[in-house]
Amino acid sequence: MKFFPLLTAALVSSAAISATPLQARQASSSSSAAATSTQDSFSSSSSSSGSGSSATSSASASASSATSTSSSGSSTNSSIINSYNSTLSYNSTATANSSDVYGVSAAGFANVKSASNPLNIVLTNDDSWGSANIRALYYALRRAGHRVLMVAPSHNQSGKGGTVVLPASLNITSAGRGGFAPVGAPFAGLNVTDPGLRYFNGTPAACAGWALDHDAQYFFNATSRNDSTAGVDLVVSGPNEGTNLGPFLYTLSGTIGASYFAVERNVPAIAFSASTDVRQYTSLNLSDVDDESVKIATYSANFVSTVADNAKASNSSARVLPLGIGLTVNYPEIAPTGNCTDLEWVHTRLTGKAIIDRFVVNSTTGLPTYANYVSEGVNACLAGNCSLPGETDVVENGNCQASASIYSVDYDAPTNATQDLVAALTSGIQSLNSNGTASNSSANSTSA
Ligand SMILES: *[C@@H]1O[C@H](CO)[C@@H](O)[C@H](O)[C@H]1NC(C)=O
Ligand SMILES: *[C@@H]1O[C@H](CO)[C@@H](O)[C@H](O)[C@H]1NC(C)=O
Ligand SMILES: *[C@@H]1O[C@H](CO)[C@@H](O)[C@H](O)[C@H]1NC(C)=O
Ligand SMILES: *[C@@H]1O[C@H](CO)[C@@H](O)[C@H](O)[C@H]1NC(C)=O
Ligand SMILES: *[C@@H]1O[C@H](CO)[C@@H](O)[C@H](O)[C@H]1NC(C)=O
Ligand SMILES: *[C@@H]1O[C@H](CO)[C@@H](O)[C@H](O)[C@H]1NC(C)=O
Ligand SMILES: *[C@@H]1O[C@H](CO)[C@@H](O)[C@H](O)[C@H]1NC(C)=O
Ligand SMILES: *[C@@H]1O[C@H](CO)[C@@H](O)[C@H](O)[C@H]1NC(C)=O
Ligand SMILES: *[C@@H]1O[C@H](CO)[C@@H](O)[C@H](O)[C@H]1NC(C)=O
Ligand SMILES: *[C@@H]1O[C@H](CO)[C@@H](O)[C@H](O)[C@H]1NC(C)=O
Ligand SMILES: *[C@@H]1O[C@H](CO)[C@@H](O)[C@H](O)[C@H]1NC(C)=O
Ligand SMILES: *[C@@H]1O[C@H](CO)[C@@H](O)[C@H](O)[C@H]1NC(C)=O
């Protein structure tokens, strides 16, 4: 959490020195989360339903009793139980648009297209399971017909990149964002009224890994599949509260970090980042197609279904994305945050007008803070198609365009960009390894 003071500094200084969108969002995120945290106390009596079989039977009961619940969320904290090894799932035989499935059937998702190839999807983010954006996407993906297991951080985990931090205590010792995972709750929990809604007290990459290793095989009944990915076809991360544009934010963003962790675990992944503010799920208006989070969820679900259906057009068992490959999507400011109403999709690349930090000292505080720097290094085009527009420019050009960039987790440099370096390194290694020519090569070695 030592990241937050820096982020706050960036927000404070943003009047004079523009902070990156992510930094500004995360700063407001941390302060807002603190401001809205409640002093919920976890009811331990509700947490003690233990064994898999009793949990399974309560699954059906809860799933059906949840059907007429309104969105008030007032019964939230007593509904959390331990999700470790839980065999609970939601009622996957109910049709996606069945009017008795809470959220999924909401009128706000009228523009979600049905997927021809329903997927097993793990959904995560970095802002926490209480974020409006991730809850809306959970319902939108289910509305499209996908089976969705959400395992998102209990606490705000913005800016963690691909770092893996696991729970350090069996019970949560400080309330998660919004108080939705209260003090005393287990490190991994689920909402019994909808067992697809889960949290884990770890970083985004850790949530993706925990979902794959301890939830997915039960949730998707994957034990019969002999499937190394636990039956998961796709990991979706986000939509983040704030954009993540360019290579620097790619490494820094927990939203994207969860996605590249999944890609490295053999599972295709798509990260979504939006130009939205911090918002708790309890403020969602699921019956309004123009609710900002509902709208972004609709765009995102339709993007997922379209990409997957195209990938599977001639072979329904084809992977959604090739091994080692992921997608990162960014949205401009959609109404009501912005005035974009007619979104256009653009195939982009990560480099191109992207930013890195440079560090400056605030003359009032005497402390370092940072400013944006559009450097040549972060924008060097070395791989992929250099004629594509950069995602930073596309999302920030005011033309209501969303970017979709393809990334690879093969960070080796392309050979055609490094021919001279390869030659120098090869001869350098030869001389370093050669005892016989040690005296000859010392000049070359020391000057290298
Ligand atoms: C420097 O810090 C002060 C106090 O936090 C803040 O009010 C001011 O805007 C900052 N100045 C710049 C140039 O960032
Ligand atoms: C649990 O799910 C129900 C709907 O199924 C919802 O009303 C409630 O707010 C959720 N609580 C949490 C903490 O997710
Ligand atoms: C549950 O949380 C809400 C706020 O989210 C709070 O008002 C309520 O008192 C809590 N109930 C219990 C039983 O802890
Ligand atoms: C969880 O499942 C694993 C694998 O079946 C098992 O080894 C472990 O004991 C289980 N843990 C709990 C707490 O049920
Ligand atoms: C699941 O949904 C189907 C279709 O709506 C329904 O017939 C069935 O009873 C439900 N099962 C449970 C356990 O709620
Ligand atoms: C629900 O979906 C099915 C097929 O997916 C479709 O035939 C039916 O018209 C839909 N019903 C409603 C009320 O949208
Ligand atoms: C800690 O979590 C466990 C597992 O959910 C639960 O059984 C226990 O009651 C919790 N303890 C406290 C002190 O809240
Ligand atoms: C899970 O898979 C087993 C073995 O194929 C099967 O017997 C069982 O019915 C499946 N359960 C569900 C809920 O699909
Ligand atoms: C709204 O549109 C106008 C005109 O296209 C533009 O100048 C303005 O910056 C936009 N506002 C936002 C918040 O995007
Ligand atoms: C390397 O090859 C790629 C693909 O053919 C090309 O786009 C790129 O410009 C080349 N880079 C260099 C430095 O030659
Ligand atoms: C290099 O020198 C070391 C130390 O004298 C020796 O142990 C090693 O076998 C030599 N290696 C080669 C390739 O001659
Ligand atoms: C040292 O570098 C020179 C110039 O690149 C090269 O001709 C020579 O072979 C190198 N010597 C060794 C021992 O690698």
XYZ file of C-alpha atoms and ligand atoms in Angstrom:
616
model
C 0.000 0.000 0.000
C 3.022 2.296 0.020
C 2.005 3.123 -3.509
C -0.890 5.276 -2.403
C 1.002 8.249 -0.969
C 2.713 8.609 -4.345
C -0.589 8.408 -6.121
C -2.121 10.956 -3.826
C 0.794 13.236 -4.530
C 0.116 12.851 -8.227
C -3.517 13.774 -7.796
C -2.744 16.754 -5.631
C -0.245 18.046 -8.148
C -2.401 17.339 -11.161
C -3.599 20.908 -11.485
C -0.166 22.059 -12.513
C 1.463 18.853 -13.741
C -0.817 16.427 -15.484
C -0.819 13.038 -13.863
C -1.541 9.960 -15.928
C -5.205 9.033 -16.027
C -4.495 5.855 -14.074
C -2.565 7.691 -11.410
C -5.294 10.250 -10.972
C -7.975 7.581 -10.862
C -6.077 5.454 -8.420
C -5.434 8.376 -6.150
C -9.105 9.217 -6.048
C -9.770 5.527 -5.693
C -7.688 5.205 -2.548
C -9.144 8.255 -0.886
C -12.671 7.377 -1.888
C -12.295 3.821 -0.678
C -11.100 5.091 2.665
C -13.923 7.572 2.880
C -16.624 5.064 2.056
C -15.351 2.178 4.154
C -17.908 1.113 6.657
C -17.352 -0.484 10.035
C -19.099 -3.687 9.113
C -18.481 -6.486 11.517
C -18.497 -9.882 9.996
C -21.075 -12.221 11.442
C -19.091 -15.326 12.264
C -22.221 -17.381 12.793
C -22.932 -17.087 9.091
C -19.424 -18.117 8.133
C -19.429 -21.496 9.724
C -21.238 -23.482 7.078
C -18.339 -25.735 6.372
C -18.403 -28.906 4.367
C -18.751 -29.175 0.649
C -21.918 -31.199 0.702
C -23.921 -28.986 3.037
C -22.700 -26.016 1.038
C -23.901 -27.656 -2.131
C -27.388 -28.122 -0.863
C -27.562 -24.556 0.366
C -26.475 -23.560 -3.127
C -29.710 -24.501 -4.777
C -31.763 -23.063 -1.987
C -29.883 -19.785 -2.018
C -29.800 -19.581 -5.777
C -33.533 -19.932 -6.052
C -34.329 -17.766 -3.034
C -32.167 -15.013 -4.492
C -34.316 -14.671 -7.528
C -36.662 -11.994 -6.283
C -34.079 -10.024 -4.280
C -33.947 -6.359 -5.122
C -30.664 -4.512 -5.606
C -30.605 -2.918 -2.189
C -27.611 -4.967 -1.035
C -28.628 -4.482 2.579
C -28.343 -8.170 3.421
C -24.790 -8.360 2.090
C -22.478 -9.107 5.015
C -24.419 -11.991 6.526
C -24.325 -13.685 3.128
C -20.543 -14.225 2.878
C -19.200 -17.741 3.434
C -15.794 -19.296 2.935
C -15.236 -20.130 -0.731
C -12.187 -22.353 -0.196
C -12.873 -25.567 -2.145
C -16.517 -24.583 -2.435
C -18.533 -26.641 -4.882
C -21.210 -23.975 -5.113
C -22.144 -22.730 -8.543
C -25.116 -20.802 -9.805
C -28.014 -22.383 -11.596
C -26.492 -22.821 -15.010
C -29.585 -24.436 -16.445
C -31.586 -21.233 -16.116
C -31.479 -19.428 -19.461
C -29.343 -16.311 -19.636
C -32.333 -14.028 -20.087
C -34.606 -15.815 -17.629
C -36.493 -13.136 -15.725
C -35.940 -14.876 -12.403
C -32.139 -14.553 -12.428
C -31.177 -11.441 -10.492
C -29.047 -8.942 -12.445
C -28.645 -11.144 -15.498
C -32.207 -10.517 -16.579
C -32.103 -6.760 -15.865
C -33.494 -4.428 -18.513
C -30.208 -2.503 -18.666
C -28.566 -5.415 -20.487
C -31.027 -5.341 -23.403
C -28.187 -4.579 -25.858
C -26.042 -7.576 -24.875
C -25.738 -9.976 -27.805
C -26.028 -13.705 -27.252
C -22.766 -15.612 -27.707
C -22.774 -18.471 -30.206
C -19.988 -20.133 -28.210
C -20.690 -19.775 -24.478
C -17.420 -19.734 -22.543
C -16.283 -20.609 -19.029
C -14.986 -17.218 -17.900
C -13.031 -16.188 -14.795
C -13.636 -12.498 -14.105
C -11.306 -10.373 -11.966
C -10.029 -6.795 -11.619
C -7.849 -4.642 -9.369
C -10.424 -2.232 -7.951
C -12.144 -4.927 -5.853
C -15.227 -7.091 -6.082
C -17.316 -4.149 -4.872
C -16.690 -2.069 -7.997
C -19.733 -1.192 -10.127
C -17.851 -1.903 -13.353
C -16.991 -5.530 -12.532
C -20.449 -6.370 -11.165
C -22.081 -4.973 -14.299
C -19.735 -6.994 -16.501
C -20.456 -10.135 -14.464
C -24.163 -9.840 -15.253
C -23.580 -8.777 -18.881
C -21.338 -11.769 -19.638
C -23.925 -14.104 -18.119
C -26.649 -12.399 -20.122
C -24.627 -13.222 -23.263
C -24.828 -16.871 -22.188
C -21.334 -17.285 -20.727
C -20.726 -19.077 -17.416
C -18.912 -16.628 -15.163
C -16.878 -17.101 -11.982
C -15.857 -13.758 -10.492
C -12.888 -13.840 -8.097
C -11.759 -10.264 -7.485
C -9.728 -8.615 -4.704
C -11.490 -7.846 -1.434
C -9.461 -4.631 -1.183
C -8.396 -2.034 -3.706
C -5.286 -3.462 -5.411
C -4.649 -0.763 -8.003
C -1.129 -0.340 -9.336
C 0.095 -3.819 -8.394
C 0.962 -4.941 -11.915
C 1.655 -8.678 -12.015
C 2.839 -8.851 -8.394
C 1.616 -11.886 -6.477
C 0.735 -11.121 -2.849
C -1.177 -13.842 -0.992
C -3.309 -13.506 2.155
C -1.262 -13.303 5.352
C -4.096 -14.168 7.741
C -7.017 -16.590 7.686
C -9.407 -13.740 8.412
C -9.515 -10.276 6.924
C -8.065 -7.794 9.425
C -9.100 -4.513 7.786
C -12.361 -3.971 5.934
C -12.209 -4.382 2.177
C -13.223 -1.572 -0.125
C -16.757 -0.429 0.677
C -16.890 -2.816 3.643
C -18.311 -5.549 1.431
C -15.713 -7.961 2.804
C -15.759 -6.977 6.495
C -13.179 -7.566 9.235
C -13.279 -11.209 10.310
C -14.445 -12.524 6.950
C -12.432 -15.439 5.508
C -9.529 -14.634 3.154
C -11.574 -16.118 0.316
C -15.331 -15.717 0.347
C -18.440 -15.952 -1.743
C -21.896 -14.428 -1.724
C -24.331 -17.268 -0.977
C -27.152 -15.539 -2.829
C -25.000 -15.752 -5.980
C -21.990 -18.077 -5.555
C -20.384 -16.724 -8.743
C -19.630 -13.505 -6.814
C -16.366 -14.105 -4.922
C -13.444 -12.223 -3.421
C -9.871 -13.149 -2.481
C -7.626 -11.092 -0.192
C -4.707 -10.845 -2.621
C -3.398 -8.957 -5.618
C -5.135 -9.203 -9.003
C -2.625 -11.741 -10.356
C -3.098 -13.785 -7.171
C -6.892 -13.655 -7.620
C -6.567 -15.019 -11.155
C -4.289 -17.798 -9.916
C -6.500 -18.669 -6.934
C -9.526 -18.813 -9.220
C -7.732 -21.206 -11.559
C -6.295 -23.409 -8.788
C -9.040 -23.468 -6.127
C -12.381 -22.408 -7.570
C -12.693 -23.037 -11.282
C -12.447 -26.812 -11.332
C -15.375 -27.074 -8.926
C -17.377 -24.177 -10.304
C -17.125 -25.356 -13.916
C -17.132 -29.045 -12.976
C -13.835 -29.382 -14.801
C -12.619 -32.554 -13.104
C -14.218 -34.544 -15.883
C -12.382 -32.558 -18.533
C -8.754 -33.500 -17.900
C -8.067 -29.861 -18.626
C -4.890 -28.113 -17.407
C -6.687 -24.761 -17.402
C -9.345 -26.022 -14.925
C -12.013 -25.714 -17.596
C -11.499 -21.965 -18.026
C -11.691 -20.670 -21.613
C -10.941 -17.024 -20.864
C -9.906 -14.706 -18.037
C -11.502 -11.259 -18.250
C -10.063 -8.473 -16.093
C -11.841 -5.183 -15.395
C -13.278 -2.905 -16.538
C -10.746 -0.883 -14.559
C -11.731 2.439 -13.021
C -9.262 4.399 -15.160
C -7.423 3.823 -18.436
C -4.205 1.800 -18.788
C -2.540 3.101 -21.953
C 0.877 2.164 -23.335
C 3.728 -0.121 -22.176
C 4.421 1.693 -18.879
C 0.834 1.326 -17.656
C 0.815 -2.236 -19.022
C 3.484 -3.202 -16.489
C 1.988 -1.133 -13.665
C -1.704 -1.966 -13.956
C -3.115 -4.706 -11.753
C -5.977 -5.101 -14.221
C -3.558 -5.944 -17.010
C -1.291 -7.802 -14.549
C -4.049 -10.312 -13.812
C -4.483 -10.792 -17.548
C -0.825 -11.460 -18.323
C -0.599 -13.777 -15.317
C -3.460 -15.788 -16.852
C -1.828 -15.787 -20.290
C 1.337 -17.165 -18.695
C -0.875 -19.848 -17.102
C -2.038 -20.955 -20.603
C -5.408 -19.187 -20.364
C -6.369 -16.531 -22.941
C -7.107 -13.188 -21.283
C -8.607 -9.807 -22.081
C -8.071 -6.714 -19.901
C -10.599 -3.864 -20.050
C -9.855 -0.363 -18.744
C -12.384 2.458 -18.761
C -12.321 6.214 -18.280
C -14.597 5.941 -15.269
C -14.456 7.062 -11.663
C -14.557 4.986 -8.503
C -18.058 3.635 -8.002
C -19.498 0.978 -5.690
C -21.747 -1.703 -7.128
C -24.595 -0.705 -4.823
C -25.118 2.450 -6.910
C -25.685 0.516 -10.154
C -28.973 1.024 -11.940
C -29.234 -2.343 -13.647
C -32.475 -1.445 -15.358
C -30.944 1.531 -17.208
C -29.141 0.858 -20.515
C -27.502 4.286 -20.103
C -25.996 3.561 -16.677
C -22.298 4.164 -17.364
C -21.067 0.846 -15.942
C -23.930 -1.093 -17.555
C -23.068 0.474 -20.900
C -19.340 -0.310 -20.630
C -20.236 -3.835 -19.504
C -22.444 -4.225 -22.564
C -19.634 -3.078 -24.890
C -17.214 -5.417 -23.125
C -19.485 -8.472 -23.178
C -20.195 -7.922 -26.878
C -16.451 -7.570 -27.546
C -15.725 -10.839 -25.699
C -18.477 -12.760 -27.481
C -17.494 -11.389 -30.890
C -13.778 -12.156 -30.494
C -14.540 -15.648 -29.155
C -17.139 -16.437 -31.806
C -14.754 -15.331 -34.568
C -11.930 -17.413 -33.086
C -14.247 -20.422 -32.967
C -16.005 -19.820 -36.278
C -14.575 -22.893 -37.967
C -13.645 -24.924 -34.883
C -15.685 -24.602 -31.706
C -12.895 -26.059 -29.582
C -10.288 -23.552 -30.812
C -8.619 -21.334 -28.201
C -10.010 -17.813 -27.930
C -6.437 -16.450 -28.289
C -3.154 -18.184 -29.183
C -0.763 -19.312 -26.419
C 1.223 -16.411 -24.969
C -1.142 -13.775 -26.381
C -3.576 -11.408 -24.629
C -5.695 -8.380 -25.475
C -5.844 -5.013 -23.742
C -8.848 -2.762 -24.346
C -9.275 0.884 -23.306
C -12.397 3.048 -23.403
C -12.710 6.832 -23.762
C -15.034 8.811 -21.504
C -18.534 7.479 -22.141
C -21.622 9.494 -21.156
C -22.356 10.567 -18.470
C -18.662 10.930 -17.474
C -17.887 12.118 -21.012
C -20.083 12.806 -24.004
C -19.172 9.801 -26.130
C -22.357 8.031 -27.193
C -21.487 6.246 -30.447
C -18.418 4.137 -29.729
C -16.119 3.062 -32.552
C -13.615 0.201 -32.130
C -10.040 0.594 -33.402
C -7.327 -2.040 -33.706
C -4.326 -0.379 -32.063
C -0.838 -1.078 -30.741
C 0.656 -0.375 -27.316
C 3.320 2.061 -28.503
C 2.635 5.448 -30.091
C 2.334 8.671 -28.046
C 2.520 6.545 -24.885
C 3.783 8.050 -21.634
C 6.375 7.188 -19.003
C 7.060 9.171 -15.830
C 9.635 11.845 -15.241
C 10.249 12.994 -11.715
C 10.052 16.552 -10.516
C 10.152 18.198 -7.111
C 7.187 20.141 -5.825
C 8.618 23.460 -4.661
C 6.014 23.809 -1.920
C 6.452 20.410 -0.325
C 10.051 19.822 -1.407
C 9.029 16.268 -2.258
C 9.378 14.338 -5.482
C 6.328 13.878 -7.633
C 5.931 12.844 -11.223
C 4.867 14.193 -14.557
C 4.146 12.627 -17.918
C 6.960 12.120 -20.419
C 6.308 10.936 -23.966
C 9.703 9.289 -24.467
C 11.143 7.651 -27.567
C 12.112 4.603 -25.536
C 8.587 3.705 -24.441
C 7.354 4.326 -27.990
C 9.954 2.324 -29.955
C 8.070 0.063 -32.368
C 9.924 -3.245 -32.362
C 7.230 -5.880 -32.785
C 3.801 -6.215 -34.305
C 2.439 -3.910 -36.985
C 4.066 -0.480 -36.740
C 1.463 1.079 -39.031
C -1.301 0.657 -36.437
C -2.267 3.754 -34.420
C -1.134 3.924 -30.789
C -3.825 3.184 -28.197
C -2.947 6.297 -26.142
C -3.701 8.601 -29.067
C -6.842 6.744 -30.138
C -8.481 6.777 -26.712
C -7.574 10.381 -25.932
C -8.321 11.945 -29.328
C -11.902 12.882 -28.391
C -13.380 10.896 -31.294
C -15.239 8.348 -29.149
C -12.923 5.468 -30.059
C -12.067 2.398 -27.987
C -8.699 0.700 -28.525
C -7.939 -3.005 -28.756
C -4.240 -3.953 -28.714
C -2.762 -7.437 -28.943
C 0.090 -8.158 -26.546
C 2.555 -11.008 -26.140
C 4.233 -12.240 -22.958
C 7.313 -13.201 -24.976
C 9.450 -10.255 -23.888
C 12.483 -11.367 -25.900
C 13.530 -8.715 -28.366
C 12.780 -9.343 -32.059
C 15.962 -10.474 -33.810
C 15.584 -8.065 -36.710
C 15.798 -5.121 -34.310
C 18.899 -6.435 -32.576
C 21.264 -7.777 -35.235
C 24.286 -5.691 -34.198
C 23.647 -6.334 -30.511
C 23.305 -10.073 -31.129
C 26.676 -10.115 -32.897
C 28.360 -8.123 -30.151
C 26.803 -10.222 -27.390
C 27.751 -13.462 -29.124
C 31.411 -12.534 -29.489
C 31.425 -11.017 -26.017
C 30.151 -14.225 -24.481
C 32.695 -16.223 -26.423
C 35.551 -14.123 -25.109
C 34.205 -14.114 -21.552
C 33.988 -17.913 -21.606
C 37.380 -18.454 -23.177
C 40.286 -18.830 -20.712
C 42.806 -19.219 -23.525
C 42.230 -15.780 -25.005
C 41.721 -14.071 -21.682
C 44.582 -11.627 -22.103
C 43.576 -10.801 -25.696
C 39.949 -10.286 -24.902
C 40.258 -8.264 -21.731
C 40.109 -4.974 -23.622
C 36.977 -6.070 -25.454
C 35.354 -7.389 -22.283
C 35.974 -4.320 -20.183
C 34.833 -1.940 -22.896
C 31.603 -3.895 -23.556
C 2.776 21.137 -4.660
O 2.184 20.636 -3.491
C 1.197 21.509 -2.961
C 0.776 20.959 -1.611
O 0.466 19.574 -1.721
C 0.065 21.594 -3.954
O -0.957 22.432 -3.466
C 0.587 22.159 -5.265
O -0.424 22.148 -6.242
C 1.755 21.357 -5.751
N 2.357 22.046 -6.887
C 2.635 21.454 -8.027
C 3.285 22.263 -9.070
O 2.346 20.276 -8.208
C -24.878 -10.688 -2.958
O -25.684 -10.939 -4.095
C -26.941 -10.299 -4.069
C -27.649 -10.606 -5.340
O -27.501 -11.923 -5.746
C -26.809 -8.812 -3.915
O -28.085 -8.252 -3.736
C -25.916 -8.469 -2.745
O -25.698 -7.080 -2.737
C -24.604 -9.193 -2.892
N -23.693 -8.847 -1.808
C -22.368 -8.781 -2.004
C -21.550 -8.320 -0.845
O -21.845 -9.089 -3.049
C -24.039 -4.979 6.723
O -23.461 -3.898 6.016
C -24.286 -2.758 5.970
C -23.575 -1.724 5.142
O -23.012 -2.330 4.001
C -24.560 -2.264 7.370
O -25.424 -1.158 7.304
C -25.199 -3.353 8.186
O -25.337 -2.946 9.507
C -24.363 -4.614 8.142
N -25.079 -5.701 8.782
C -24.489 -6.587 9.577
C -25.362 -7.660 10.130
O -23.282 -6.558 9.830
C -9.147 -28.534 -0.797
O -9.044 -29.472 -1.848
C -7.776 -30.081 -1.924
C -7.765 -30.928 -3.164
O -8.854 -31.782 -3.210
C -7.533 -30.901 -0.655
O -6.257 -31.468 -0.704
C -7.624 -29.971 0.550
O -7.535 -30.715 1.740
C -8.936 -29.220 0.559
N -8.923 -28.248 1.633
C -9.982 -27.989 2.380
C -9.810 -26.968 3.459
O -11.051 -28.525 2.196
C -32.583 -23.882 -12.361
O -33.290 -23.177 -13.361
C -34.230 -23.982 -14.059
C -34.794 -23.156 -15.179
O -35.188 -21.886 -14.712
C -35.284 -24.472 -13.065
O -36.193 -25.317 -13.731
C -34.612 -25.236 -11.943
O -35.558 -25.587 -10.962
C -33.539 -24.391 -11.293
N -32.815 -25.189 -10.316
C -32.558 -24.757 -9.093
C -31.790 -25.685 -8.233
O -32.896 -23.647 -8.706
C -34.328 -15.547 -24.353
O -33.321 -16.143 -25.157
C -33.810 -17.084 -26.064
C -32.652 -17.744 -26.769
O -31.440 -17.315 -26.258
C -34.735 -16.391 -27.056
O -35.289 -17.325 -27.940
C -35.873 -15.702 -26.286
O -36.644 -14.935 -27.170
C -35.311 -14.775 -25.233
N -36.397 -14.250 -24.419
C -36.476 -12.971 -24.076
C -37.650 -12.592 -23.212
O -35.666 -12.147 -24.435
C -12.166 -16.711 10.597
O -12.602 -17.330 9.387
C -13.043 -18.647 9.594
C -13.292 -19.262 8.237
O -14.246 -18.528 7.549
C -14.280 -18.630 10.476
O -14.749 -19.938 10.686
C -13.953 -17.968 11.793
O -15.122 -17.799 12.554
C -13.308 -16.617 11.565
N -12.812 -16.123 12.837
C -13.084 -14.893 13.250
C -12.444 -14.516 14.565
O -13.801 -14.115 12.665
C -19.923 -33.056 -13.319
O -19.234 -34.047 -14.036
C -19.586 -35.345 -13.619
C -18.664 -36.325 -14.346
O -18.742 -36.123 -15.723
C -21.067 -35.600 -13.894
O -21.432 -36.881 -13.429
C -21.882 -34.548 -13.158
O -23.245 -34.661 -13.495
C -21.424 -33.158 -13.520
N -22.117 -32.220 -12.701
C -22.667 -31.106 -13.210
C -23.338 -30.220 -12.231
O -22.630 -30.831 -14.393
C -17.794 16.943 -25.265
O -17.773 17.277 -26.677
C -17.211 18.528 -26.959
C -17.415 18.818 -28.437
O -17.143 17.675 -29.202
C -15.760 18.556 -26.528
O -15.170 19.790 -26.819
C -15.683 18.262 -25.037
O -14.341 18.205 -24.639
C -16.382 16.983 -24.715
N -16.432 16.800 -23.264
C -16.035 15.689 -22.663
C -16.146 15.665 -21.191
O -15.608 14.740 -23.281
C 11.306 -6.123 -37.946
O 10.351 -6.856 -38.676
C 9.039 -6.409 -38.528
C 8.124 -7.380 -39.199
O 8.604 -7.722 -40.462
C 8.949 -5.007 -39.089
O 7.639 -4.525 -38.926
C 9.892 -4.113 -38.332
O 9.886 -2.831 -38.903
C 11.300 -4.671 -38.364
N 12.103 -3.873 -37.469
C 13.344 -3.519 -37.757
C 14.043 -2.687 -36.737
O 13.877 -3.842 -38.780
C 39.126 -22.043 -17.235
O 39.958 -21.888 -16.086
C 39.489 -22.527 -14.932
C 40.358 -22.133 -13.757
O 41.691 -22.285 -14.090
C 39.430 -24.010 -15.183
O 38.924 -24.686 -14.030
C 38.549 -24.305 -16.361
O 38.555 -25.677 -16.676
C 38.998 -23.529 -17.588
N 38.044 -23.694 -18.657
C 38.374 -23.915 -19.899
C 37.251 -24.019 -20.891
O 39.520 -24.031 -20.239
C 37.964 -7.658 -30.030
O 37.227 -6.803 -30.861
C 37.774 -6.669 -32.162
C 36.979 -5.603 -32.884
O 35.590 -5.872 -32.747
C 37.787 -8.015 -32.875
O 38.371 -7.880 -34.136
C 38.540 -9.010 -32.034
O 38.472 -10.290 -32.633
C 37.997 -9.065 -30.641
N 38.805 -9.936 -29.840
C 38.282 -10.934 -29.137
C 39.240 -11.737 -28.346
O 37.077 -11.166 -29.114
